[in-house]
């Protein structure tokens, strides 16, 4: 853990088997399932995969950040939603990289308000902060 940060919570997960073709389990057993490569990567697609887990985590985290920032800016984000698309592909150097697209829906907000809230949420969200400068993240306001 970084020295500058006082942890509020620490999640612990364990992977076993073949990684993408294996099993994951959280320390508290709330998550406990098989992982399988998607069909597009030569797998059976019969389990979840790391990209789906990352997309779910990023979408939930970003939505929480939207709510925090919406309160600060006086924009109602009660019925908001976020969809995260996480893509994996070759990084051109023999490895792999990720890219993320976040579709943000804030009903009742003007396009300008929605953009301001989404931009500020991108500065607040821990997933955005962790990935900044490492992967491409595109945010789209959906009406």
Coordinates of C-alpha atoms in Angstrom, one line a residue:
X1 CA 0.0 0.0 0.0
X2 CA 1.2 3.5 -0.8
X3 CA 2.7 5.3 2.2
X4 CA 0.8 8.5 1.6
X5 CA -2.6 6.9 1.9
X6 CA -4.5 5.8 5.0
X7 CA -6.6 2.8 3.9
X8 CA -10.3 3.0 4.7
X9 CA -10.9 -0.5 3.4
X10 CA -8.8 -3.2 1.8
X11 CA -10.4 -5.9 -0.5
X12 CA -8.5 -9.1 -0.8
X13 CA -9.0 -11.6 -3.7
X14 CA -7.2 -14.8 -4.6
X15 CA -6.8 -16.3 -8.1
X16 CA -5.9 -19.9 -8.7
X17 CA -5.8 -22.4 -11.5
X18 CA -4.9 -20.9 -14.9
X19 CA -5.5 -17.2 -14.2
X20 CA -7.9 -16.3 -17.0
X21 CA -8.9 -19.9 -17.1
X22 CA -9.1 -20.5 -13.4
X23 CA -11.0 -19.4 -10.3
X24 CA -11.2 -16.2 -8.2
X25 CA -12.5 -15.8 -4.7
X26 CA -12.6 -12.9 -2.4
X27 CA -11.3 -13.3 1.2
X28 CA -14.8 -12.8 2.6
X29 CA -16.3 -15.3 0.0
X30 CA -18.7 -12.8 -1.4
X31 CA -17.1 -13.4 -4.8
X32 CA -16.4 -17.0 -5.6
X33 CA -16.5 -18.1 -9.3
X34 CA -14.7 -19.5 -12.3
X35 CA -12.9 -17.2 -14.8
X36 CA -12.8 -18.1 -18.5
X37 CA -11.3 -16.3 -21.5
X38 CA -14.0 -14.8 -23.7
X39 CA -14.9 -16.5 -27.0
X40 CA -13.1 -13.7 -28.8
X41 CA -9.8 -14.7 -27.1
X42 CA -10.2 -18.4 -27.8
X43 CA -12.1 -19.3 -24.6
X44 CA -15.4 -20.9 -23.9
X45 CA -16.9 -17.7 -22.5
X46 CA -18.6 -19.8 -19.8
X47 CA -17.3 -17.8 -16.9
X48 CA -16.6 -14.2 -16.2
X49 CA -13.3 -12.6 -17.1
X50 CA -11.0 -9.9 -15.7
X51 CA -12.3 -7.2 -18.1
X52 CA -15.9 -7.8 -17.0
X53 CA -14.8 -7.5 -13.4
X54 CA -12.9 -4.3 -14.1
X55 CA -15.8 -2.9 -16.0
X56 CA -18.2 -3.6 -13.2
X57 CA -15.9 -2.1 -10.6
X58 CA -15.2 1.0 -12.7
X59 CA -18.8 1.6 -13.5
X60 CA -19.9 1.3 -9.8
X61 CA -17.0 3.5 -8.6
X62 CA -17.5 6.2 -11.2
X63 CA -21.3 6.3 -10.3
X64 CA -20.4 6.9 -6.7
X65 CA -18.0 9.7 -7.7
X66 CA -20.8 11.2 -9.8
X67 CA -23.1 11.3 -6.7
X68 CA -20.4 12.9 -4.6
X69 CA -19.6 15.6 -7.2
X70 CA -23.3 16.1 -8.0
X71 CA -24.0 17.0 -4.4
X72 CA -21.0 19.4 -4.5
X73 CA -22.2 21.1 -7.7
X74 CA -25.9 21.0 -6.9
X75 CA -26.8 18.7 -9.7
X76 CA -29.3 15.9 -9.0
X77 CA -27.7 12.6 -9.8
X78 CA -30.2 10.3 -8.1
X79 CA -31.3 8.4 -11.2
X80 CA -27.9 8.5 -12.9
X81 CA -26.2 5.6 -14.5
X82 CA -22.8 4.6 -15.8
X83 CA -21.9 1.9 -18.3
X84 CA -18.2 0.9 -18.6
X85 CA -16.8 -0.8 -21.7
X86 CA -13.4 -2.3 -21.1
X87 CA -11.5 -3.5 -24.2
X88 CA -8.3 -5.5 -24.2
X89 CA -5.9 -5.7 -27.1
X90 CA -2.2 -5.8 -28.2
X91 CA -0.1 -3.0 -26.9
X92 CA 2.2 -3.3 -29.9
X93 CA 5.1 -4.4 -27.7
X94 CA 4.2 -8.1 -27.3
X95 CA 2.0 -7.4 -24.3
X96 CA -1.6 -6.3 -23.8
X97 CA -3.3 -3.1 -22.9
X98 CA -6.7 -1.9 -21.9
X99 CA -9.0 0.9 -23.0
X100 CA -12.2 2.2 -21.3
X101 CA -15.3 3.9 -22.5
X102 CA -17.6 5.3 -19.8
X103 CA -21.2 6.2 -20.9
X104 CA -22.7 8.6 -18.3
X105 CA -26.4 9.2 -18.0
X106 CA -27.6 12.1 -15.8
X107 CA -31.3 12.6 -16.5
X108 CA -32.6 16.1 -15.8
X109 CA -29.1 17.7 -16.1
X110 CA -28.3 20.0 -19.0
X111 CA -25.5 18.7 -21.3
X112 CA -23.2 21.3 -19.8
X113 CA -24.1 20.2 -16.2
X114 CA -23.7 16.6 -17.1
X115 CA -20.2 17.2 -18.6
X116 CA -19.1 19.3 -15.6
X117 CA -20.2 16.5 -13.2
X118 CA -18.6 13.8 -15.3
X119 CA -15.3 15.7 -15.7
X120 CA -15.2 16.4 -11.9
X121 CA -16.1 12.7 -11.1
X122 CA -13.2 11.7 -13.3
X123 CA -10.9 13.7 -11.1
X124 CA -12.4 12.1 -7.9
X125 CA -12.9 8.5 -8.9
X126 CA -10.2 6.2 -7.6
X127 CA -10.3 4.0 -10.7
X128 CA -9.8 7.1 -12.9
X129 CA -6.9 8.2 -10.7
X130 CA -5.4 4.7 -10.9
X131 CA -5.6 4.5 -14.6
X132 CA -4.8 8.1 -15.6
X133 CA -1.9 8.2 -18.0
X134 CA -1.9 4.4 -18.2
X135 CA -4.9 3.6 -20.4
X136 CA -7.2 5.6 -22.6
X137 CA -10.5 6.5 -20.9
X138 CA -13.2 8.2 -23.0
X139 CA -16.2 9.7 -21.3
X140 CA -19.4 10.2 -23.2
X141 CA -22.6 11.9 -21.9
X142 CA -25.6 9.9 -23.0
X143 CA -28.9 11.7 -23.2

